[in-house]
mmCIF file with all atom_site columns, C-alpha atoms in Angstrom:
data_model
loop_
_atom_site.group_PDB
_atom_site.id
_atom_site.type_symbol
_atom_site.label_atom_id
_atom_site.label_alt_id
_atom_site.label_comp_id
_atom_site.label_asym_id
_atom_site.label_entity_id
_atom_site.label_seq_id
_atom_site.pdbx_PDB_ins_code
_atom_site.Cartn_x
_atom_site.Cartn_y
_atom_site.Cartn_z
_atom_site.occupancy
_atom_site.B_iso_or_equiv
_atom_site.pdbx_formal_charge
_atom_site.auth_seq_id
_atom_site.auth_comp_id
_atom_site.auth_asym_id
_atom_site.auth_atom_id
_atom_site.pdbx_PDB_model_num
ATOM 1   C CA . UNK A 1 1   ? 7.235   -51.587 6.196   1.00 0.00 ? 685 UNK A CA 1
ATOM 2   C CA . UNK A 1 2   ? 8.553   -53.472 9.178   1.00 0.00 ? 686 UNK A CA 1
ATOM 3   C CA . UNK A 1 3   ? 11.997  -51.902 9.344   1.00 0.00 ? 687 UNK A CA 1
ATOM 4   C CA . UNK A 1 4   ? 13.242  -50.158 12.457  1.00 0.00 ? 688 UNK A CA 1
ATOM 5   C CA . UNK A 1 5   ? 13.238  -46.789 10.620  1.00 0.00 ? 689 UNK A CA 1
ATOM 6   C CA . UNK A 1 6   ? 9.547   -46.821 9.745   1.00 0.00 ? 690 UNK A CA 1
ATOM 7   C CA . UNK A 1 7   ? 7.415   -44.337 11.601  1.00 0.00 ? 691 UNK A CA 1
ATOM 8   C CA . UNK A 1 8   ? 3.856   -45.363 12.208  1.00 0.00 ? 692 UNK A CA 1
ATOM 9   C CA . UNK A 1 9   ? 1.191   -43.240 13.824  1.00 0.00 ? 693 UNK A CA 1
ATOM 10  C CA . UNK A 1 10  ? -1.640  -45.038 15.508  1.00 0.00 ? 694 UNK A CA 1
ATOM 11  C CA . UNK A 1 11  ? -5.075  -43.515 15.219  1.00 0.00 ? 695 UNK A CA 1
ATOM 12  C CA . UNK A 1 12  ? -6.284  -40.449 13.368  1.00 0.00 ? 696 UNK A CA 1
ATOM 13  C CA . UNK A 1 13  ? -3.633  -37.725 13.003  1.00 0.00 ? 697 UNK A CA 1
ATOM 14  C CA . UNK A 1 14  ? -6.413  -35.136 12.841  1.00 0.00 ? 698 UNK A CA 1
ATOM 15  C CA . UNK A 1 15  ? -7.327  -36.027 16.419  1.00 0.00 ? 699 UNK A CA 1
ATOM 16  C CA . UNK A 1 16  ? -3.999  -34.604 17.567  1.00 0.00 ? 700 UNK A CA 1
ATOM 17  C CA . UNK A 1 17  ? -4.521  -30.868 16.953  1.00 0.00 ? 701 UNK A CA 1
ATOM 18  C CA . UNK A 1 18  ? -1.247  -29.867 18.589  1.00 0.00 ? 702 UNK A CA 1
ATOM 19  C CA . UNK A 1 19  ? 0.621   -31.589 15.714  1.00 0.00 ? 703 UNK A CA 1
ATOM 20  C CA . UNK A 1 20  ? -1.175  -29.599 13.016  1.00 0.00 ? 704 UNK A CA 1
ATOM 21  C CA . UNK A 1 21  ? 0.016   -26.233 11.716  1.00 0.00 ? 705 UNK A CA 1
ATOM 22  C CA . UNK A 1 22  ? -2.526  -23.525 12.533  1.00 0.00 ? 706 UNK A CA 1
ATOM 23  C CA . UNK A 1 23  ? -4.232  -22.009 9.515   1.00 0.00 ? 707 UNK A CA 1
ATOM 24  C CA . UNK A 1 24  ? -2.894  -18.553 8.784   1.00 0.00 ? 708 UNK A CA 1
ATOM 25  C CA . UNK A 1 25  ? -5.281  -15.703 8.209   1.00 0.00 ? 709 UNK A CA 1
ATOM 26  C CA . UNK A 1 26  ? -2.806  -13.958 5.875   1.00 0.00 ? 710 UNK A CA 1
ATOM 27  C CA . UNK A 1 27  ? -0.194  -15.252 3.420   1.00 0.00 ? 711 UNK A CA 1
ATOM 28  C CA . UNK A 1 28  ? 3.477   -15.173 4.384   1.00 0.00 ? 712 UNK A CA 1
ATOM 29  C CA . UNK A 1 29  ? 5.333   -17.241 1.765   1.00 0.00 ? 713 UNK A CA 1
ATOM 30  C CA . UNK A 1 30  ? 5.868   -16.707 -1.969  1.00 0.00 ? 714 UNK A CA 1
ATOM 31  C CA . UNK A 1 31  ? 3.638   -19.691 -2.701  1.00 0.00 ? 715 UNK A CA 1
ATOM 32  C CA . UNK A 1 32  ? 0.891   -18.274 -0.477  1.00 0.00 ? 716 UNK A CA 1
ATOM 33  C CA . UNK A 1 33  ? 1.117   -14.840 -2.142  1.00 0.00 ? 717 UNK A CA 1
ATOM 34  C CA . UNK A 1 34  ? 0.873   -16.487 -5.582  1.00 0.00 ? 718 UNK A CA 1
ATOM 35  C CA . UNK A 1 35  ? -2.081  -18.500 -4.286  1.00 0.00 ? 719 UNK A CA 1
ATOM 36  C CA . UNK A 1 36  ? -3.745  -15.331 -2.997  1.00 0.00 ? 720 UNK A CA 1
ATOM 37  C CA . UNK A 1 37  ? -3.339  -13.758 -6.434  1.00 0.00 ? 721 UNK A CA 1
ATOM 38  C CA . UNK A 1 38  ? -4.871  -16.834 -8.100  1.00 0.00 ? 722 UNK A CA 1
ATOM 39  C CA . UNK A 1 39  ? -7.783  -16.820 -5.638  1.00 0.00 ? 723 UNK A CA 1
ATOM 40  C CA . UNK A 1 40  ? -8.520  -13.130 -6.266  1.00 0.00 ? 724 UNK A CA 1
ATOM 41  C CA . UNK A 1 41  ? -8.182  -13.685 -10.030 1.00 0.00 ? 725 UNK A CA 1
ATOM 42  C CA . UNK A 1 42  ? -10.685 -16.533 -9.885  1.00 0.00 ? 726 UNK A CA 1
ATOM 43  C CA . UNK A 1 43  ? -13.245 -14.336 -8.098  1.00 0.00 ? 727 UNK A CA 1
ATOM 44  C CA . UNK A 1 44  ? -14.037 -12.127 -11.088 1.00 0.00 ? 728 UNK A CA 1
ATOM 45  C CA . UNK A 1 45  ? -17.141 -10.700 -9.389  1.00 0.00 ? 729 UNK A CA 1
ATOM 46  C CA . UNK A 1 46  ? -14.863 -9.185  -6.730  1.00 0.00 ? 730 UNK A CA 1
ATOM 47  C CA . UNK A 1 47  ? -12.591 -7.204  -9.045  1.00 0.00 ? 731 UNK A CA 1
ATOM 48  C CA . UNK A 1 48  ? -14.289 -6.758  -12.436 1.00 0.00 ? 732 UNK A CA 1
ATOM 49  C CA . UNK A 1 49  ? -16.859 -4.115  -11.336 1.00 0.00 ? 733 UNK A CA 1
ATOM 50  C CA . UNK A 1 50  ? -14.032 -1.987  -9.907  1.00 0.00 ? 734 UNK A CA 1
ATOM 51  C CA . UNK A 1 51  ? -11.977 -1.738  -13.116 1.00 0.00 ? 735 UNK A CA 1
ATOM 52  C CA . UNK A 1 52  ? -11.812 1.635   -14.846 1.00 0.00 ? 736 UNK A CA 1
ATOM 53  C CA . UNK A 1 53  ? -9.961  2.505   -18.043 1.00 0.00 ? 737 UNK A CA 1
ATOM 54  C CA . UNK A 1 54  ? -8.261  5.881   -18.356 1.00 0.00 ? 738 UNK A CA 1
ATOM 55  C CA . UNK A 1 55  ? -6.576  6.901   -21.608 1.00 0.00 ? 739 UNK A CA 1
ATOM 56  C CA . UNK A 1 56  ? -4.605  9.689   -19.929 1.00 0.00 ? 740 UNK A CA 1
ATOM 57  C CA . UNK A 1 57  ? -2.974  7.728   -17.097 1.00 0.00 ? 741 UNK A CA 1
ATOM 58  C CA . UNK A 1 58  ? -2.707  4.197   -15.821 1.00 0.00 ? 742 UNK A CA 1
ATOM 59  C CA . UNK A 1 59  ? -5.572  3.395   -13.477 1.00 0.00 ? 743 UNK A CA 1
ATOM 60  C CA . UNK A 1 60  ? -4.922  1.493   -10.260 1.00 0.00 ? 744 UNK A CA 1
ATOM 61  C CA . UNK A 1 61  ? -6.877  0.570   -7.155  1.00 0.00 ? 745 UNK A CA 1
ATOM 62  C CA . UNK A 1 62  ? -5.652  -0.934  -3.887  1.00 0.00 ? 746 UNK A CA 1
ATOM 63  C CA . UNK A 1 63  ? -7.893  -3.952  -3.506  1.00 0.00 ? 747 UNK A CA 1
ATOM 64  C CA . UNK A 1 64  ? -6.684  -5.354  -0.213  1.00 0.00 ? 748 UNK A CA 1
ATOM 65  C CA . UNK A 1 65  ? -4.069  -4.947  2.494   1.00 0.00 ? 749 UNK A CA 1
ATOM 66  C CA . UNK A 1 66  ? -2.837  -7.291  5.172   1.00 0.00 ? 750 UNK A CA 1
ATOM 67  C CA . UNK A 1 67  ? 0.055   -7.499  7.576   1.00 0.00 ? 751 UNK A CA 1
ATOM 68  C CA . UNK A 1 68  ? 3.026   -6.574  5.407   1.00 0.00 ? 752 UNK A CA 1
ATOM 69  C CA . UNK A 1 69  ? 1.372   -6.883  1.991   1.00 0.00 ? 753 UNK A CA 1
ATOM 70  C CA . UNK A 1 70  ? -0.848  -5.058  -0.503  1.00 0.00 ? 754 UNK A CA 1
ATOM 71  C CA . UNK A 1 71  ? -2.956  -6.230  -3.442  1.00 0.00 ? 755 UNK A CA 1
ATOM 72  C CA . UNK A 1 72  ? -3.393  -3.790  -6.357  1.00 0.00 ? 756 UNK A CA 1
ATOM 73  C CA . UNK A 1 73  ? -5.657  -3.924  -9.397  1.00 0.00 ? 757 UNK A CA 1
ATOM 74  C CA . UNK A 1 74  ? -4.387  -2.131  -12.533 1.00 0.00 ? 758 UNK A CA 1
ATOM 75  C CA . UNK A 1 75  ? -5.869  -1.483  -15.951 1.00 0.00 ? 759 UNK A CA 1
ATOM 76  C CA . UNK A 1 76  ? -3.924  -0.873  -19.152 1.00 0.00 ? 760 UNK A CA 1
ATOM 77  C CA . UNK A 1 77  ? -5.394  0.634   -22.305 1.00 0.00 ? 761 UNK A CA 1
ATOM 78  C CA . UNK A 1 78  ? -3.565  -0.088  -25.575 1.00 0.00 ? 762 UNK A CA 1
ATOM 79  C CA . UNK A 1 79  ? -0.145  1.558   -25.567 1.00 0.00 ? 763 UNK A CA 1
ATOM 80  C CA . UNK A 1 80  ? 0.009   2.250   -21.824 1.00 0.00 ? 764 UNK A CA 1
ATOM 81  C CA . UNK A 1 81  ? 3.109   1.104   -19.991 1.00 0.00 ? 765 UNK A CA 1
ATOM 82  C CA . UNK A 1 82  ? 4.845   1.358   -16.663 1.00 0.00 ? 766 UNK A CA 1
ATOM 83  C CA . UNK A 1 83  ? 8.239   2.504   -17.896 1.00 0.00 ? 767 UNK A CA 1
ATOM 84  C CA . UNK A 1 84  ? 11.360  0.663   -16.722 1.00 0.00 ? 768 UNK A CA 1
ATOM 85  C CA . UNK A 1 85  ? 11.226  0.368   -12.928 1.00 0.00 ? 769 UNK A CA 1
ATOM 86  C CA . UNK A 1 86  ? 11.816  -1.851  -9.926  1.00 0.00 ? 770 UNK A CA 1
ATOM 87  C CA . UNK A 1 87  ? 9.844   -2.198  -6.703  1.00 0.00 ? 771 UNK A CA 1
ATOM 88  C CA . UNK A 1 88  ? 12.445  -1.188  -4.135  1.00 0.00 ? 772 UNK A CA 1
ATOM 89  C CA . UNK A 1 89  ? 12.561  -3.626  -1.254  1.00 0.00 ? 773 UNK A CA 1
ATOM 90  C CA . UNK A 1 90  ? 9.276   -5.324  -2.186  1.00 0.00 ? 774 UNK A CA 1
ATOM 91  C CA . UNK A 1 91  ? 8.859   -8.772  -3.707  1.00 0.00 ? 775 UNK A CA 1
ATOM 92  C CA . UNK A 1 92  ? 5.880   -9.252  -5.931  1.00 0.00 ? 776 UNK A CA 1
ATOM 93  C CA . UNK A 1 93  ? 3.489   -11.402 -7.878  1.00 0.00 ? 777 UNK A CA 1
ATOM 94  C CA . UNK A 1 94  ? 2.075   -10.000 -11.126 1.00 0.00 ? 778 UNK A CA 1
ATOM 95  C CA . UNK A 1 95  ? -0.960  -11.863 -12.486 1.00 0.00 ? 779 UNK A CA 1
ATOM 96  C CA . UNK A 1 96  ? -2.640  -10.971 -15.781 1.00 0.00 ? 780 UNK A CA 1
ATOM 97  C CA . UNK A 1 97  ? -6.415  -11.101 -15.335 1.00 0.00 ? 781 UNK A CA 1
ATOM 98  C CA . UNK A 1 98  ? -7.601  -9.973  -18.776 1.00 0.00 ? 782 UNK A CA 1
ATOM 99  C CA . UNK A 1 99  ? -5.913  -9.267  -22.086 1.00 0.00 ? 783 UNK A CA 1
ATOM 100 C CA . UNK A 1 100 ? -2.163  -9.432  -22.630 1.00 0.00 ? 784 UNK A CA 1
ATOM 101 C CA . UNK A 1 101 ? 0.840   -7.501  -21.337 1.00 0.00 ? 785 UNK A CA 1
ATOM 102 C CA . UNK A 1 102 ? 4.411   -7.441  -22.599 1.00 0.00 ? 786 UNK A CA 1
ATOM 103 C CA . UNK A 1 103 ? 7.198   -7.558  -20.028 1.00 0.00 ? 787 UNK A CA 1
ATOM 104 C CA . UNK A 1 104 ? 10.673  -6.377  -21.014 1.00 0.00 ? 788 UNK A CA 1
ATOM 105 C CA . UNK A 1 105 ? 13.750  -7.132  -18.898 1.00 0.00 ? 789 UNK A CA 1
ATOM 106 C CA . UNK A 1 106 ? 17.469  -7.297  -19.511 1.00 0.00 ? 790 UNK A CA 1
ATOM 107 C CA . UNK A 1 107 ? 16.909  -10.994 -20.289 1.00 0.00 ? 791 UNK A CA 1
ATOM 108 C CA . UNK A 1 108 ? 14.415  -10.400 -23.058 1.00 0.00 ? 792 UNK A CA 1
ATOM 109 C CA . UNK A 1 109 ? 10.760  -9.861  -23.798 1.00 0.00 ? 793 UNK A CA 1
ATOM 110 C CA . UNK A 1 110 ? 7.788   -12.057 -23.012 1.00 0.00 ? 794 UNK A CA 1
ATOM 111 C CA . UNK A 1 111 ? 4.067   -11.748 -23.546 1.00 0.00 ? 795 UNK A CA 1
ATOM 112 C CA . UNK A 1 112 ? 1.887   -12.557 -20.561 1.00 0.00 ? 796 UNK A CA 1
ATOM 113 C CA . UNK A 1 113 ? -1.739  -13.494 -21.167 1.00 0.00 ? 797 UNK A CA 1
ATOM 114 C CA . UNK A 1 114 ? -4.697  -13.996 -18.827 1.00 0.00 ? 798 UNK A CA 1
ATOM 115 C CA . UNK A 1 115 ? -3.729  -16.431 -16.079 1.00 0.00 ? 799 UNK A CA 1
ATOM 116 C CA . UNK A 1 116 ? 0.038   -15.972 -16.413 1.00 0.00 ? 800 UNK A CA 1
ATOM 117 C CA . UNK A 1 117 ? 1.969   -15.018 -13.296 1.00 0.00 ? 801 UNK A CA 1
ATOM 118 C CA . UNK A 1 118 ? 5.398   -13.498 -12.678 1.00 0.00 ? 802 UNK A CA 1
ATOM 119 C CA . UNK A 1 119 ? 7.019   -13.804 -9.278  1.00 0.00 ? 803 UNK A CA 1
ATOM 120 C CA . UNK A 1 120 ? 9.873   -11.401 -8.591  1.00 0.00 ? 804 UNK A CA 1
ATOM 121 C CA . UNK A 1 121 ? 12.376  -10.554 -5.876  1.00 0.00 ? 805 UNK A CA 1
ATOM 122 C CA . UNK A 1 122 ? 13.267  -7.122  -4.477  1.00 0.00 ? 806 UNK A CA 1
ATOM 123 C CA . UNK A 1 123 ? 15.250  -5.065  -6.988  1.00 0.00 ? 807 UNK A CA 1
ATOM 124 C CA . UNK A 1 124 ? 13.897  -6.945  -10.025 1.00 0.00 ? 808 UNK A CA 1
ATOM 125 C CA . UNK A 1 125 ? 13.565  -4.399  -12.839 1.00 0.00 ? 809 UNK A CA 1
ATOM 126 C CA . UNK A 1 126 ? 11.175  -4.578  -15.756 1.00 0.00 ? 810 UNK A CA 1
ATOM 127 C CA . UNK A 1 127 ? 9.005   -2.555  -18.104 1.00 0.00 ? 811 UNK A CA 1
ATOM 128 C CA . UNK A 1 128 ? 5.387   -3.666  -18.564 1.00 0.00 ? 812 UNK A CA 1
ATOM 129 C CA . UNK A 1 129 ? 3.301   -2.408  -21.483 1.00 0.00 ? 813 UNK A CA 1
ATOM 130 C CA . UNK A 1 130 ? 0.050   -3.204  -23.243 1.00 0.00 ? 814 UNK A CA 1
ATOM 131 C CA . UNK A 1 131 ? 1.254   -3.726  -26.818 1.00 0.00 ? 815 UNK A CA 1
ATOM 132 C CA . UNK A 1 132 ? -2.121  -5.002  -28.029 1.00 0.00 ? 816 UNK A CA 1
ATOM 133 C CA . UNK A 1 133 ? -5.206  -3.293  -29.427 1.00 0.00 ? 817 UNK A CA 1
ATOM 134 C CA . UNK A 1 134 ? -7.383  -4.462  -26.506 1.00 0.00 ? 818 UNK A CA 1
ATOM 135 C CA . UNK A 1 135 ? -7.368  -3.305  -22.864 1.00 0.00 ? 819 UNK A CA 1
ATOM 136 C CA . UNK A 1 136 ? -5.733  -5.455  -20.183 1.00 0.00 ? 820 UNK A CA 1
ATOM 137 C CA . UNK A 1 137 ? -6.132  -5.887  -16.428 1.00 0.00 ? 821 UNK A CA 1
ATOM 138 C CA . UNK A 1 138 ? -3.524  -7.121  -13.966 1.00 0.00 ? 822 UNK A CA 1
ATOM 139 C CA . UNK A 1 139 ? -3.292  -7.899  -10.275 1.00 0.00 ? 823 UNK A CA 1
ATOM 140 C CA . UNK A 1 140 ? -0.154  -7.105  -8.249  1.00 0.00 ? 824 UNK A CA 1
ATOM 141 C CA . UNK A 1 141 ? 0.684   -8.442  -4.787  1.00 0.00 ? 825 UNK A CA 1
ATOM 142 C CA . UNK A 1 142 ? 3.613   -6.737  -3.020  1.00 0.00 ? 826 UNK A CA 1
ATOM 143 C CA . UNK A 1 143 ? 5.393   -7.902  0.131   1.00 0.00 ? 827 UNK A CA 1
ATOM 144 C CA . UNK A 1 144 ? 6.176   -5.823  2.002   1.00 0.00 ? 828 UNK A CA 1
ATOM 145 C CA . UNK A 1 145 ? 3.701   -3.237  0.772   1.00 0.00 ? 829 UNK A CA 1
ATOM 146 C CA . UNK A 1 146 ? 4.992   -1.066  -2.048  1.00 0.00 ? 830 UNK A CA 1
ATOM 147 C CA . UNK A 1 147 ? 6.722   2.051   -0.716  1.00 0.00 ? 831 UNK A CA 1
ATOM 148 C CA . UNK A 1 148 ? 8.724   3.014   -3.797  1.00 0.00 ? 832 UNK A CA 1
ATOM 149 C CA . UNK A 1 149 ? 8.898   2.306   -7.506  1.00 0.00 ? 833 UNK A CA 1
ATOM 150 C CA . UNK A 1 150 ? 12.204  3.739   -8.747  1.00 0.00 ? 834 UNK A CA 1
ATOM 151 C CA . UNK A 1 151 ? 12.247  4.417   -12.465 1.00 0.00 ? 835 UNK A CA 1
ATOM 152 C CA . UNK A 1 152 ? 15.197  3.121   -14.493 1.00 0.00 ? 836 UNK A CA 1
ATOM 153 C CA . UNK A 1 153 ? 16.788  4.097   -17.788 1.00 0.00 ? 837 UNK A CA 1
ATOM 154 C CA . UNK A 1 154 ? 15.630  1.636   -20.439 1.00 0.00 ? 838 UNK A CA 1
ATOM 155 C CA . UNK A 1 155 ? 19.240  0.620   -21.047 1.00 0.00 ? 839 UNK A CA 1
ATOM 156 C CA . UNK A 1 156 ? 19.713  -0.435  -17.404 1.00 0.00 ? 840 UNK A CA 1
ATOM 157 C CA . UNK A 1 157 ? 16.775  -2.537  -16.336 1.00 0.00 ? 841 UNK A CA 1
ATOM 158 C CA . UNK A 1 158 ? 18.777  -4.348  -13.663 1.00 0.00 ? 842 UNK A CA 1
ATOM 159 C CA . UNK A 1 159 ? 21.594  -3.082  -11.438 1.00 0.00 ? 843 UNK A CA 1
ATOM 160 C CA . UNK A 1 160 ? 24.898  -4.854  -12.056 1.00 0.00 ? 844 UNK A CA 1
ATOM 161 C CA . UNK A 1 161 ? 25.523  -5.550  -8.359  1.00 0.00 ? 845 UNK A CA 1
ATOM 162 C CA . UNK A 1 162 ? 22.235  -7.329  -7.742  1.00 0.00 ? 846 UNK A CA 1
ATOM 163 C CA . UNK A 1 163 ? 21.069  -10.551 -9.252  1.00 0.00 ? 847 UNK A CA 1
ATOM 164 C CA . UNK A 1 164 ? 17.442  -11.047 -8.224  1.00 0.00 ? 848 UNK A CA 1
ATOM 165 C CA . UNK A 1 165 ? 15.592  -13.660 -10.156 1.00 0.00 ? 849 UNK A CA 1
ATOM 166 C CA . UNK A 1 166 ? 12.135  -13.947 -11.560 1.00 0.00 ? 850 UNK A CA 1
ATOM 167 C CA . UNK A 1 167 ? 10.074  -16.986 -12.261 1.00 0.00 ? 851 UNK A CA 1
ATOM 168 C CA . UNK A 1 168 ? 7.344   -17.317 -14.862 1.00 0.00 ? 852 UNK A CA 1
ATOM 169 C CA . UNK A 1 169 ? 4.583   -19.731 -14.054 1.00 0.00 ? 853 UNK A CA 1
ATOM 170 C CA . UNK A 1 170 ? 1.480   -20.346 -16.115 1.00 0.00 ? 854 UNK A CA 1
ATOM 171 C CA . UNK A 1 171 ? -1.552  -20.320 -13.883 1.00 0.00 ? 855 UNK A CA 1
ATOM 172 C CA . UNK A 1 172 ? -5.018  -21.168 -14.999 1.00 0.00 ? 856 UNK A CA 1
ATOM 173 C CA . UNK A 1 173 ? -7.606  -18.702 -13.754 1.00 0.00 ? 857 UNK A CA 1
ATOM 174 C CA . UNK A 1 174 ? -10.814 -20.584 -13.156 1.00 0.00 ? 858 UNK A CA 1
#
């Protein structure tokens, strides 16, 4: 490590506060939104007492808001679904907290179980349904906050002109 290109910092880097990034009060990146969802999921005492199950309509509750984002808690009784839709100009993180949900897209079908996350871009279209015999609970983070949820015909889950992507990531809820 004696080459001319090596950078060495003398002393404790933490003693130079102007070089450190300030901690943000609110998330602003996809990774931070996914981290927020994992943190809320891990704090079961925060969300579990709020959950209600309604056989006549999907139940939802806005859990938190921040600058440019919203966090929603949703419950799904067996057979309930969202119908094919997108989220307008909002990106999102869907995290399954309890039970299992089936997500259908033009790329196929996948089952999401507790701890699984889906990260999606604006315009991403899907249909989410509880295909099991047990209730499910999910957490949804939208950035910017959700202002529309256009419904789609089942045969056209994604517009031909757009090509937003979605990433599945297993996440352990602790």
